[in-house]
XYZ file of C-alpha atoms in Angstrom:
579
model
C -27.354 29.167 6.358
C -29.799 31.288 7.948
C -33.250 29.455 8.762
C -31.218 26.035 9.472
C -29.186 24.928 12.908
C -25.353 23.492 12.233
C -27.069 20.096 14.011
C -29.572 19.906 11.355
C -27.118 20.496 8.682
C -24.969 17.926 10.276
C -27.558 15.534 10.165
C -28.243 15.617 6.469
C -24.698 15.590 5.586
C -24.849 12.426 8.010
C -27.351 11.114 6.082
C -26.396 11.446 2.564
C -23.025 9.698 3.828
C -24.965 6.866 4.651
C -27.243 6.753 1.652
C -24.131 6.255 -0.767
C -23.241 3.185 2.690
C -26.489 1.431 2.028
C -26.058 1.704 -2.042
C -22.752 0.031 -1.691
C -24.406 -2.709 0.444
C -27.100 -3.003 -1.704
C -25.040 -3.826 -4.478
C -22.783 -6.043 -2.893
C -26.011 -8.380 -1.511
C -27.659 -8.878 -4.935
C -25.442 -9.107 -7.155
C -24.847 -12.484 -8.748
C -21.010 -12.316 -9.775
C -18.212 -13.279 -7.257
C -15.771 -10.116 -8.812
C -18.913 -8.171 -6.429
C -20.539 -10.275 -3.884
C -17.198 -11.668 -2.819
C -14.319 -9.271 -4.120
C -16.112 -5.979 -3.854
C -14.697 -4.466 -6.831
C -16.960 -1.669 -6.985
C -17.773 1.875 -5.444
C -20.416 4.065 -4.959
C -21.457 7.834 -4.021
C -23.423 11.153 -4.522
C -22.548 13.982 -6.359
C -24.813 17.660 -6.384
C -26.510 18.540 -9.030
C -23.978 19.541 -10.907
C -21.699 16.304 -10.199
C -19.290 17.426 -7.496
C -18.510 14.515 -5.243
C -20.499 14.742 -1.987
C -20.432 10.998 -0.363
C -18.662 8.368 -1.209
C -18.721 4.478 0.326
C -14.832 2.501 -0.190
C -14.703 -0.155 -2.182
C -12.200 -0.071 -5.140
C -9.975 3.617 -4.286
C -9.493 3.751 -8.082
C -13.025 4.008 -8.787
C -13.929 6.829 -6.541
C -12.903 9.822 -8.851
C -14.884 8.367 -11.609
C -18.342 8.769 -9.620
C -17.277 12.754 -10.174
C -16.120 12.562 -13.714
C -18.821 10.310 -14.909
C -21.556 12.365 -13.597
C -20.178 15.058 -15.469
C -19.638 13.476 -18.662
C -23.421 12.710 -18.924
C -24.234 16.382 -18.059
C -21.792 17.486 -20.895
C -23.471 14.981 -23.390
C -26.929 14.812 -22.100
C -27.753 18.243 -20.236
C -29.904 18.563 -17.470
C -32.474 19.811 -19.555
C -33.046 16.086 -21.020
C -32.685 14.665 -17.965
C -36.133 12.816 -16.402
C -37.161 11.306 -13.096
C -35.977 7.388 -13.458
C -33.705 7.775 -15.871
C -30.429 5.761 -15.483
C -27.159 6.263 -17.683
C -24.558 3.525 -18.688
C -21.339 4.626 -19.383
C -18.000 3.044 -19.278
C -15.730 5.217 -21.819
C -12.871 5.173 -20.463
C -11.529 8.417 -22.600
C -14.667 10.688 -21.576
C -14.708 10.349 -17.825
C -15.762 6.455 -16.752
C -11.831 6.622 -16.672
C -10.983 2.751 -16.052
C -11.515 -0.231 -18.371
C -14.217 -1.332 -20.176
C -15.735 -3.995 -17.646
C -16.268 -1.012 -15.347
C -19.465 0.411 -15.869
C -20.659 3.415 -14.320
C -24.369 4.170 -13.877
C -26.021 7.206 -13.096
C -28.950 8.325 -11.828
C -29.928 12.049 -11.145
C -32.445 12.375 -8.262
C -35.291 14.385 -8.262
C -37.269 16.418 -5.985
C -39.969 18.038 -7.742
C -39.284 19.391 -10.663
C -35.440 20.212 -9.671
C -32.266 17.539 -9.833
C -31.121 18.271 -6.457
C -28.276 15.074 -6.565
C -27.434 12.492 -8.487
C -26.637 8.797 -7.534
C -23.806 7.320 -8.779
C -21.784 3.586 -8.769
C -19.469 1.840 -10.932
C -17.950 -1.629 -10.793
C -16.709 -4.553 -12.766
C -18.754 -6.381 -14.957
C -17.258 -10.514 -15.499
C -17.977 -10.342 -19.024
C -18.575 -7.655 -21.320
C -17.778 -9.131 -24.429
C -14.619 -8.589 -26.552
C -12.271 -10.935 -27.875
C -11.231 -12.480 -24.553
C -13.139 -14.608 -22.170
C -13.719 -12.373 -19.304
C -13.130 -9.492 -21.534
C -9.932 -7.652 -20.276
C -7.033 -8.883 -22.236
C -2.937 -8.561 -21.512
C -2.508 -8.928 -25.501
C -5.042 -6.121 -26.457
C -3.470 -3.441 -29.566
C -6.671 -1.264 -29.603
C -9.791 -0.613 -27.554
C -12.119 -2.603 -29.803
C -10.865 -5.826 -28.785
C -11.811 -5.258 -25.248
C -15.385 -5.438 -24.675
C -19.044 -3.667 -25.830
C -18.482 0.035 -25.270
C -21.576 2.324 -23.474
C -20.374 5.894 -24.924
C -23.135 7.161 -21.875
C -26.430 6.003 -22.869
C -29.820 5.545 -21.526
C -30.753 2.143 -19.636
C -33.688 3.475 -18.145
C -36.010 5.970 -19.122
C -38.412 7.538 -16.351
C -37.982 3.933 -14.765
C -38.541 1.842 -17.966
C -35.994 -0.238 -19.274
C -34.717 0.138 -22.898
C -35.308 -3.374 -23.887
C -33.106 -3.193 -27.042
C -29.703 -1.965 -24.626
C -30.529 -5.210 -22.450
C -30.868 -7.662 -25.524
C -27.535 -5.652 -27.377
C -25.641 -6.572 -23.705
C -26.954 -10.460 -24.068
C -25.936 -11.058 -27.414
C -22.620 -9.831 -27.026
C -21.324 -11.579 -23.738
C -20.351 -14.767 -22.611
C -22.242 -15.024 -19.557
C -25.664 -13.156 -20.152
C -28.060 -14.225 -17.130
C -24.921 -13.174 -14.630
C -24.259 -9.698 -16.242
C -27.639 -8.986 -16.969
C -28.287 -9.706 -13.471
C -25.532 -7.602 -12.117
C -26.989 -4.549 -14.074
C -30.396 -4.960 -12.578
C -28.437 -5.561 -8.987
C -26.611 -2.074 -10.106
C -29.507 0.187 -10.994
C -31.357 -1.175 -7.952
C -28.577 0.030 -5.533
C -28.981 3.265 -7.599
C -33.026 3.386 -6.682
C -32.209 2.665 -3.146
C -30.073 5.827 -2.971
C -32.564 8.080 -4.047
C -35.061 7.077 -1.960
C -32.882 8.026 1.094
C -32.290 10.983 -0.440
C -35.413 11.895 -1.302
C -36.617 10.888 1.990
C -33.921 13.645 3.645
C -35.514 15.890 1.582
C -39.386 15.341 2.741
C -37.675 15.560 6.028
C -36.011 19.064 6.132
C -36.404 20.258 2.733
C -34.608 20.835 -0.334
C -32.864 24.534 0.766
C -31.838 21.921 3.670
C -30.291 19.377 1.534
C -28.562 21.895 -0.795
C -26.932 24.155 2.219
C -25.683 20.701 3.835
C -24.200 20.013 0.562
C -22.527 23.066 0.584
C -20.934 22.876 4.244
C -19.879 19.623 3.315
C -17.711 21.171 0.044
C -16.547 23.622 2.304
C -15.609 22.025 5.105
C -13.661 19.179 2.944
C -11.744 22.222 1.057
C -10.832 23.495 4.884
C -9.274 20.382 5.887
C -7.387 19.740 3.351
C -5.765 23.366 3.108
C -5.216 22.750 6.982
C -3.211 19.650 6.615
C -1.423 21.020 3.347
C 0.073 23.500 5.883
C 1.538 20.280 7.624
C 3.834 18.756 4.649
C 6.939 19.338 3.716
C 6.626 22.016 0.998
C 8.867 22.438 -2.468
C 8.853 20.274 -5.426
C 10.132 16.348 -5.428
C 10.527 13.554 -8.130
C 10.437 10.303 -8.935
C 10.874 7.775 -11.727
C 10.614 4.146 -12.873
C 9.848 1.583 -14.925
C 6.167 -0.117 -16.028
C 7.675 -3.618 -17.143
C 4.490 -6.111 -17.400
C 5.920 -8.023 -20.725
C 2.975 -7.047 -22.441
C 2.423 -7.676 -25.926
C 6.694 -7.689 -25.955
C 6.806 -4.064 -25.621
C 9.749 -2.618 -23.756
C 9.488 -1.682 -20.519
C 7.902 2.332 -20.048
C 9.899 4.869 -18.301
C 7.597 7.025 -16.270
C 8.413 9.997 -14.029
C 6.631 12.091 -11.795
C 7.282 15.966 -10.197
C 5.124 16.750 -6.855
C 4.634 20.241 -5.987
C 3.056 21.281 -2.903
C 2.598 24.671 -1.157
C 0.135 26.129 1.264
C -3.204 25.934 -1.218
C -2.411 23.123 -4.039
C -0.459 19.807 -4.530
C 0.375 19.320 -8.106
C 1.055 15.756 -9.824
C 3.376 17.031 -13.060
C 3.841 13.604 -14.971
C 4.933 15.482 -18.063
C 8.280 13.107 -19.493
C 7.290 9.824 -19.001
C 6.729 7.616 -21.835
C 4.206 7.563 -24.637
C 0.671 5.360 -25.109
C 1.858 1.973 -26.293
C 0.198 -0.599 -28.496
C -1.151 -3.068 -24.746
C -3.419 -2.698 -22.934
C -1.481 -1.181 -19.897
C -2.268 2.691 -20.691
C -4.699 4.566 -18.188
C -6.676 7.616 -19.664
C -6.253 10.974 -18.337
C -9.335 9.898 -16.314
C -7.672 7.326 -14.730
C -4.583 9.455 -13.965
C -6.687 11.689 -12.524
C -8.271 8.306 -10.018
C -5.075 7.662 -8.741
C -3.718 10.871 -8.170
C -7.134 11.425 -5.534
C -6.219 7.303 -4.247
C -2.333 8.843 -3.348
C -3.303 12.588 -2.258
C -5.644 11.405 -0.139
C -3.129 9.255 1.229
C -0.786 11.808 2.232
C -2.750 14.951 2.496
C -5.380 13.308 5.516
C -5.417 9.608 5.518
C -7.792 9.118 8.863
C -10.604 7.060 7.939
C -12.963 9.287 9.237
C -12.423 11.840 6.869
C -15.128 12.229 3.977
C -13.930 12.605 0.881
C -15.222 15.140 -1.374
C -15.079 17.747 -4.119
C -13.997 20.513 -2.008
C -11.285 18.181 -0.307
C -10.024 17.451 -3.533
C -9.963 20.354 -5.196
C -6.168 21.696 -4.507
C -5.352 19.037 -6.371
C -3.999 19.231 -9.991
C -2.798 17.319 -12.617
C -0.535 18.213 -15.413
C -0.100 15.150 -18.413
C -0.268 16.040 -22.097
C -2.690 13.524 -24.300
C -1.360 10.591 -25.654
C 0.870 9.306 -22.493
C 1.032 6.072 -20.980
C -0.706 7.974 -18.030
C -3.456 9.601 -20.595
C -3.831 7.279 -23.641
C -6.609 8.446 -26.710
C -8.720 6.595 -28.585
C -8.234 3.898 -29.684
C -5.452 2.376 -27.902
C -6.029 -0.239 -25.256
C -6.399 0.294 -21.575
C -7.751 -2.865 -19.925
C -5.475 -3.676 -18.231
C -5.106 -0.015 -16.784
C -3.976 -0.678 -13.148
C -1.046 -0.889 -14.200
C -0.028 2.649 -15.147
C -2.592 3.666 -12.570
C -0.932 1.548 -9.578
C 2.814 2.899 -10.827
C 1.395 6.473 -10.839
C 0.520 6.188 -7.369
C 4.268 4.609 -6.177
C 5.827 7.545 -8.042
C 3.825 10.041 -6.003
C 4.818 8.344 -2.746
C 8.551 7.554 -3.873
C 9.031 11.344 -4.292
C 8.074 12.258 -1.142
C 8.797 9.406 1.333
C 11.663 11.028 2.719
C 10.433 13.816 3.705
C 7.301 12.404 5.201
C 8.231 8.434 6.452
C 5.202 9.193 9.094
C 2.593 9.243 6.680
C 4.188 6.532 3.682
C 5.739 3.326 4.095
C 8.575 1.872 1.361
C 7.336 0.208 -1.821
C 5.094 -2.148 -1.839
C 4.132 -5.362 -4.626
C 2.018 -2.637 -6.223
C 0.583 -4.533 -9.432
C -2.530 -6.125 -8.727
C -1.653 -8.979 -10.596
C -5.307 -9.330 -12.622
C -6.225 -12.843 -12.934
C -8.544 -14.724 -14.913
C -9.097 -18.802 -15.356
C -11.710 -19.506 -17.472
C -13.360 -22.049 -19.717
C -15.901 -24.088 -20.856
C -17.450 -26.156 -17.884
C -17.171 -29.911 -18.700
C -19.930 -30.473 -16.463
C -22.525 -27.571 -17.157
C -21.399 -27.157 -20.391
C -21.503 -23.100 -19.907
C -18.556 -20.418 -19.708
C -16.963 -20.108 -16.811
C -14.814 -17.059 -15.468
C -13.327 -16.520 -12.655
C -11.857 -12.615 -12.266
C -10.144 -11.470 -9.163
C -6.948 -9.304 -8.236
C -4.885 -10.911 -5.788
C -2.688 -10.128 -2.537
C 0.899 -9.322 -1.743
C 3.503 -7.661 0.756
C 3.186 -4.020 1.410
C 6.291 -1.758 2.741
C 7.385 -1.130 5.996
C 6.806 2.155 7.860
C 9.143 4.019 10.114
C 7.969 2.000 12.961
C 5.925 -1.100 11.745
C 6.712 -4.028 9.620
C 4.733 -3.988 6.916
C 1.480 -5.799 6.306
C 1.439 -9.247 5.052
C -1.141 -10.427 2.138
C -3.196 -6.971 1.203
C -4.349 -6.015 -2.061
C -2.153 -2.925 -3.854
C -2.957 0.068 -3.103
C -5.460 1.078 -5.398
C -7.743 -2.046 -5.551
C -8.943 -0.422 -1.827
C -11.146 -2.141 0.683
C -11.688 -5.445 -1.950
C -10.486 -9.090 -1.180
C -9.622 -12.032 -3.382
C -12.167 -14.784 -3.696
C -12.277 -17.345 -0.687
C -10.958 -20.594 -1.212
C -14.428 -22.533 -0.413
C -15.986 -20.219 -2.723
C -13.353 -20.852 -5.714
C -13.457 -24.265 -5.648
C -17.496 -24.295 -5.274
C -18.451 -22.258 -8.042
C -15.731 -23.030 -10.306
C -13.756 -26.410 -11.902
C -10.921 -25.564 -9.468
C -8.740 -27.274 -6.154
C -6.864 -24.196 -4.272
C -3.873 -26.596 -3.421
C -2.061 -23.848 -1.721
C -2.671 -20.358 0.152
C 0.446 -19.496 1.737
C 3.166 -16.971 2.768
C 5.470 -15.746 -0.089
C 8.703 -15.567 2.706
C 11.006 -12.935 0.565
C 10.312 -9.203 1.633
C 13.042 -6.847 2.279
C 14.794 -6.728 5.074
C 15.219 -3.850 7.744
C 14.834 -2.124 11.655
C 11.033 -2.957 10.230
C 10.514 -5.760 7.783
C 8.554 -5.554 4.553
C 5.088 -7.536 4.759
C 5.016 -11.043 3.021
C 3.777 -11.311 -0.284
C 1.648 -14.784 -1.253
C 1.632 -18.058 -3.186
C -1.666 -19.282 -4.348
C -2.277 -22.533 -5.841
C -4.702 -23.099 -8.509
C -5.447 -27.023 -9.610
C -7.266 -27.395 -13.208
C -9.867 -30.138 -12.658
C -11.544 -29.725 -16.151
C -10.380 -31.074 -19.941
C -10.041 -27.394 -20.607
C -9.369 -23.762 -19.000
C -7.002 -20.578 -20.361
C -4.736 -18.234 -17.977
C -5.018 -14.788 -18.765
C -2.617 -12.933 -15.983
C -0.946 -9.606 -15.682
C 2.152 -8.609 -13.564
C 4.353 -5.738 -13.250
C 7.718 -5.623 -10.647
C 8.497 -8.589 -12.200
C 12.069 -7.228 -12.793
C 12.217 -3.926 -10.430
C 11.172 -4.811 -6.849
C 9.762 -2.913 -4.084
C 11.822 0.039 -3.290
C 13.576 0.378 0.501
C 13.793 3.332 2.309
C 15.835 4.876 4.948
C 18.411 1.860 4.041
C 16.067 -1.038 4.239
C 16.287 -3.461 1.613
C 14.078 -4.358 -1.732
C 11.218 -6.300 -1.644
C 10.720 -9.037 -3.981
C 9.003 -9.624 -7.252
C 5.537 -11.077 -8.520
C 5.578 -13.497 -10.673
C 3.347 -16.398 -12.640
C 3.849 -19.878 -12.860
C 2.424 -22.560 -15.021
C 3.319 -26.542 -14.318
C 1.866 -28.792 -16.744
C 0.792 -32.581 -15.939
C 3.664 -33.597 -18.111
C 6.256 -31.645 -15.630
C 7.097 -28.953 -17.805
C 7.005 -25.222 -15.898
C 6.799 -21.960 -17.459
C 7.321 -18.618 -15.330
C 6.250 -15.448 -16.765
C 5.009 -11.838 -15.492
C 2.037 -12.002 -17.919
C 0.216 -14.756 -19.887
C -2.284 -14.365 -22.452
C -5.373 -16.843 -23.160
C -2.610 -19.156 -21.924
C -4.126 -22.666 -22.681
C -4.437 -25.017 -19.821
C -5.730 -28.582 -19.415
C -7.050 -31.230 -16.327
C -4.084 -30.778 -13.957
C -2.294 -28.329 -15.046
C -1.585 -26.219 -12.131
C -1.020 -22.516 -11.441
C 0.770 -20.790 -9.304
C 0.611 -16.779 -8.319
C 3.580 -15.794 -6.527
C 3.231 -11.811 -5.158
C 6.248 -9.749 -3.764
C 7.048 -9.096 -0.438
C 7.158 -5.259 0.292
C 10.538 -3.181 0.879
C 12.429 -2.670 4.296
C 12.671 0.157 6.155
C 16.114 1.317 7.834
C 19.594 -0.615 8.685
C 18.739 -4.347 9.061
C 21.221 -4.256 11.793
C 19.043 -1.838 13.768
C 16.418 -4.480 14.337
C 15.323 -5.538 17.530
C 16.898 -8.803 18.231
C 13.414 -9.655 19.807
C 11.697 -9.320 16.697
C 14.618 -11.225 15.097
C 13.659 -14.116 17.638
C 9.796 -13.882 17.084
C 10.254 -14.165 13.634
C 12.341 -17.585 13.994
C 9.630 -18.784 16.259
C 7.055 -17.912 13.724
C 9.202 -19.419 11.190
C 8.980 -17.049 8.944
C 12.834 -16.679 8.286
C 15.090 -19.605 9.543
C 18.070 -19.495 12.464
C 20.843 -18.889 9.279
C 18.697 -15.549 7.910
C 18.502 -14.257 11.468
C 22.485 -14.760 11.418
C 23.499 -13.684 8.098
C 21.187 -10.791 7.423
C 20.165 -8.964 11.494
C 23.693 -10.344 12.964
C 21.579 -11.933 15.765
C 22.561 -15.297 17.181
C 19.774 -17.496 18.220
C 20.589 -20.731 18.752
C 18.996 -24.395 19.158
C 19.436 -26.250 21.789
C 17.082 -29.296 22.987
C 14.641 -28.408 20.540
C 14.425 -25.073 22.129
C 15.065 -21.274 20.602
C 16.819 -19.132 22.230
C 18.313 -15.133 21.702
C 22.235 -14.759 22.687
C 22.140 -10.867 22.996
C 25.667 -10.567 24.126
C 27.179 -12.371 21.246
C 24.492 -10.475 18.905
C 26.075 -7.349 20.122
C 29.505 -8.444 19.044
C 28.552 -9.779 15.988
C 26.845 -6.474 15.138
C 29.742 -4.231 16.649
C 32.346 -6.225 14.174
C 30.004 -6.159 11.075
């Protein structure tokens, strides 16, 4: 690094972080779909030239290895040598790197300076419609890949800047909402432009040799982190297994397993045993294996928030999955509804190793992100509408913290679910209910509270299309807490007839039908009867278990009297020293 102070370095590294910032809030301000604008279901981030991860900006955790594998997949089709100044690449196989579901499309952009790529720019997020057989384009019923959506297999958009005309009419004759996805590409590739000119404006600044050495430090210094706080874990081999039981398509539920190795230099993810691709659309590809083991390595390995993710923090990591799993599906069987197998991979990982490390994991959590989409045909406009969005549950609680109450799963990341106002404005909706779901597992520390949400039809016509695993396994406990509870999906019609399910496909709905989402609570951690009667008390007073629960499940006797609450801690420690 001779020629070029640590500051200076420090500086660029600084600002390439905050280029792939200002892409993701790019995006999120232009964009015309609420999955974005509102839900943030997208990511973004630099790679070098030769598309190791350099910066990245949070917004959906499973998306973040894909910026890596993505770039590389169009350098492995395309070459650098056919790269050009303005080009921009669609892609969103998920078998060849893009690694998710067809409505998430990956662009990227390489960035010149000169004549030399010296980074590329990189984002990929969900799309509302992208064609397919369903409205909204993922499907719970799905047997092959075909069904789901228009397929990119990493083509040009833009060429030195232009746009290929007959890509954006292909994308309007085959979706359901053209103006909104149209727009969201343009909204996309602009982000894109807006990280190369920061980068490009680092480089007028210090220079390219600059840029490249900063890149460098920043690989290094994210390898020497991470083999610092390998040195910290528990070291040997643990394991894990389970169940993926979503209903889909009637299949039976998937046994999956998982075998975590992890010495001084490497921590290895061996999924080999667990069960094979199935005909729904609930497979991940190896790409998508390879997303959540980063989302659940980072996790444990250095979960501070100001640590930067990047190729050389990542790379003790390794993988081990034959082809053809429900963890790496081939062409052509289904994956859009992915999460699934992607969220489960991730709970196996921590499973294994929660009792060895209850500092840095909490118990299980509602894990599925319960994929939702009410659509139709607007009685009023006349036009499709779709709304998309995951939704929020009850995580796990830690070895000293309950555990948090209506969060999205783990690897959905820093997105939300739409806001009420916003539902009801932009779609033929009443949210008649956004409340606590009050069954999480008991323990010293309490799982988090899961939700119920409350969808009104107010239209002659809409269809449910919902996904949800742990409808029949809950949220593990640990350390003797107790299990969470399960998500689930319920349908009352005007007529009074319910239906509960874990998934429903293109379920038809009319005007007042209602909806309801139900997520689990997380699991417990430690003896219930280790809890402090305090917390009993507060949650009484906060009502969110009643005087009886307190009794029957902590042993603590609070009693009313005058319309007042209060905590008999000598009789509590009686009860609990004659349990």
């Amino acid at each position: 690094m001779a020629g070029v102070d640590r500051f200076t370095l420090e500086n660029v590294a600084d600002g390439l972080v905050a280029a792939a910032d200002e892409m993701f809030l790019s995006w999120a301000r232009t964009s015309q779909s609420t999955i974005i604008y509102e839900v943030l279901d997208f990511a973004t981030g630099l790679t070098d030239a030769e598309g190791n991860l350099i910066a990245q900006a949070n917004g959906v955790t499973g998306f973040l290895a894909t910026i890596t594998y993505s770039v590389k997949s169009v350098l492995k089709k395309i070459g650098k040598e056919n790269l050009k100044p303005g080009d921009i690449i669609l892609t969103n196989d998920p078998y060849t790197g893009s690694g998710t579901h067809l409505c998430d499309v990956s662009a990227i952009m390489p960035i010149f300076y000169g004549d030399k790529i010296i980074a590329f720019a990189a984002n990929k997020g969900h799309w509302n419609e992208i064609g397919g057989k369903s409205l909204g384009s993922w499907s719970t019923n799905a047997t092959e890949i075909y069904q789901e959506g228009l397929q990119f297999p990493i083509i040009k958009a833009y060429e030195q800047g232009k746009l290929n005309v007959a890509i954006r009419d292909m994308i309007e004759a085959n979706v359901r909402t053209p103006s909104m996805t149209v727009g969201d590409l343009y909204a996309q590739t602009a982000a894109l432009r807006v990280a190369e000119k920061r980068v490009l404006e680092l480089c007028s600044r210090y220079g390219s040799d600059a840029i490249e050495m900063a890149i460098k430090q920043m690989l290094d210094n994210g390898k020497k982190l991470a083999l610092q706080e390998l040195e910290k874990l528990p070291h040997g081999t643990f394991e894990a297994e389970g169940y993926i039981d979503t209903e889909a398509n009637d299949i039976d539920d998937v046994y999956i397993k998982a075998k975590v190795t992890i010495t001084d230099d490497s921590f290895t993810i061996d999924l080999t045993g667990s069960g094979d691709q199935v005909p729904a659309p609930i497979n991940c590809s190896r790409y998508g294996a390879l997303g959540a083991a980063r989302v659940v390595y980072r996790a444990l390995v250095c979960p501070h928030a100001d640590t930067e993710g990047n190729e050389g923090f990542y790379s003790p990591l390794k993988v081990i999955v034959p082809d053809g799993t429900i963890f790496s599906a081939v062409r052509p069987y289904p994956v859009s509804c992915n999460w699934e197998a992607f969220s489960h991979l991730v709970d196996l990982v921590v499973k294994a190793v929660a009792e060895c490390v209850p500092e840095r994991v909490t118990a299980g959590h509602f894990l599925s992100i319960v994929g939702t989409i009410v659509g139709g045909i607007d009685d009023k406009t006349k036009e499709p509408f779709v709304l998309c969005e995951p939704q929020a549950g009850g995580w796990g609680a830690g070895f000293d913290k309950d555990g948090e109450s209506g969060l999205v799963a783990i690897d959905d990341g820093e997105t939300y679910i739409i806001p009420a106002e916003v539902a009801e404005h932009k779609y033929p909706i009443v949210v008649e209910q956004y409340s606590f779901n009050l069954q999480s597992g008991a323990g010293e520390y309490r799982g988090g509270y899961g939700l119920v949400r409350d969808y009104r039809i107010c239209n002659s016509n809409a269809e449910l299309t919902t996904i949800a695993s742990r409808y029949r396994y809950k949220p593990w406990g640990l350390k003797g807490g107790n299990e969470g509870s399960n998500n689930k999906v319920q349908v009352y019609h005007s007529d009074g007839k319910m239906i509960e399910r874990a998934t429903f496909s293109n379920y038809p709905l009319g005007n007042g039908d209602l909806i309801r989402f139900i997520t689990g609570g997380g699991g417990g951690y430690g003896d219930p009867l280790s809890r402090d009667p305090k917390m009993v008390l507060e949650d009484v007073e906060n009502e969110y278990i009643t005087i009886k629960e307190a009794n029957e499940i902590y042993k603590v006797d609070i009693k009313l009297k005058s319309e007042n609450i209060y905590l008999d801690i000598e009789n509590t420690n009686n009860l609990r020293n004659n349990k």
